[in-house]
Amino acid sequence: MPTPSLPPGPRAPRAIQQLAWMLRPVPLMERCRRAYGDAFTLRIADQGTWVFLAHPDAVKEVFTADPAVLHAGEANRVLRPWLGEHSVLLLDDDAHLAQRRLLLPPFHGQRMQRYEALMTELAQREVARWPAGEPFALWPHMQAVTLEVIVQAIFGEREGPRLDRLRAALRAAAASTTSWRTMLKMATLGPDRLAADAAFRRRMAPVDEVVHETIAARRAEHERGGERDDILSLLLDARHEDGSPMTDAELRDELMTLLVAGHETSATSLAWAVERLVRHPEALDRLAAGDDDYVDAVVKETLRLRPVIPIVARRATAPVRIAGWDLPAGTMVAPCIHLVHRRPDVYPDPHRFRPERFLERPAGTYTWIPFGGGVRRCLGASFAQFEMRAILRVIARRRRLAPARPPRERARRRAVTLVPDRGAEVVAWPA
Ligand code: HEM
């Protein structure tokens, strides 16, 4: 057994490192990269020892390692109160793979086409509500449209009285994952006791009720032989290895997972896309002209330069050798999306927003990692990129846009995501 070794890192007390990670994550990562190189160790108060990795070779080692040795589900445990015990995000090993296999088919890239008309229509309705000629923050509007996409394309609720209840309940559930009140409770109780906490359960009860009603409605339509193409209806056809269908409890947990994993991330990525585009009018003009490859390049460049999730995490269940270091069991291993995406050897002039780079060279498996990788790669990666392309096309064609104020927006932390600090403020006029 080799002697455990950890990459170098700051010597500040844990509490100080934790504070820097909470309040100023981007400067902290960049400072550490300059001071210590492509692998460094941070000590974060209640979460142990984190090894950040900024080299694509090390990222490859993590994404191709035995998933039994690098657990991702454990690292997501804080989400248990909302997602429940069946969620693919929280499971590891065989249980994770079994659940992932059930969810994969409806999210296959080639199947996304079926949502294009719906996404375009929802984006057109949203854009029509924007004020003309006065500054406003785009981010809440992107939250509204990505929530609507989830309600309609994933839950399959397109009209009727339940639509409003479901939308309101999901909005409340998503908001509670980032509220300070819940964060404080989480800090004192931990995820398992928060999940069982009576006040928390009371707040979640209306959400569970309407989600279960929606599942029952889709099931009834499905049994009547109705042809539906929402993700929930497709999941009703999924079968476990023993041939049994998913239970209502599993469906509920996975639907909440898709909401929590897919709503803020997509909304914030869209807000960043527009924040960058309004400061690059030539890119905005080219986007409006509508060449499909260019729209895709804009999406890829946004996710490179402004990844909403700056790291992914795995907990080592046993000693593991990565990037030449013998990391002890218990270490959190963190491929650093933010730093990998800013490597000048991979992306010349890395801080510049230049979508063309993805027309010149395709995105690499271990150098373009906004959706993580390996057996944990984001299940919604095709869905999210398809959605971003559809919505950005509508925005660029229907509105002329300018920044409300010239200085670029900085990244501010909101729970695990990095959002534009002024909410992507713009001024818009009908095109
Ligand atoms: C731009 C938008 C999005 C970004 C940046 C994003 C990013 C990520 C990342 C970084 C992970 C962790 C990967 C890893 O640990 O290696 C993840 C996992 C996941 N995402 Fe996304 N995501 C987005 C949109 C979505 C959407 C729209 C959905 C579904 C509707 C979704 C569903 C999931 C699920 C289910 C997982 C867990 C996969 C597993 O553990 O096996 N995501 N996502």
XYZ file of N, CA and C in Angstrom, residues 1-7 319-321 324-329 331:
51
model
N 0.858 -1.207 0.000
C 0.000 0.000 0.000
C 0.888 1.249 0.000
N 0.817 2.106 -1.040
C 1.661 3.306 -1.068
C 1.257 4.292 0.040
N 2.215 5.133 0.445
C 1.898 6.149 1.466
C 0.944 7.172 0.846
N -0.140 7.497 1.561
C -1.071 8.473 1.003
C -0.386 9.817 0.756
N -0.753 10.477 -0.332
C -0.186 11.792 -0.611
C -1.276 12.681 -1.193
N -1.220 13.958 -0.847
C -2.215 14.902 -1.360
C -1.497 16.032 -2.085
N -2.078 16.552 -3.178
C -1.460 17.709 -3.839
C -1.367 18.899 -2.865
N -8.508 3.889 -1.100
C -7.368 4.661 -1.612
C -7.330 4.584 -3.136
N -7.001 5.687 -3.789
C -7.027 5.701 -5.252
C -5.900 6.598 -5.769
N -5.260 6.146 -6.891
C -4.166 6.929 -7.467
C -4.703 7.750 -8.636
N -1.089 10.960 -10.384
C 0.184 10.674 -9.733
C 0.146 10.797 -8.212
N -1.014 11.128 -7.639
C -1.118 11.246 -6.182
C -1.846 10.030 -5.633
N -1.398 9.555 -4.480
C -2.085 8.427 -3.838
C -3.066 8.980 -2.815
N -4.291 9.156 -3.245
C -5.281 9.829 -2.400
C -5.884 8.836 -1.410
N -5.989 9.246 -0.140
C -6.577 8.329 0.846
C -8.088 8.185 0.656
N -8.646 7.055 1.167
C -10.104 6.869 1.135
C -10.746 8.068 1.828
N -11.316 10.984 0.420
C -11.038 12.243 -0.284
C -12.165 12.540 -1.268
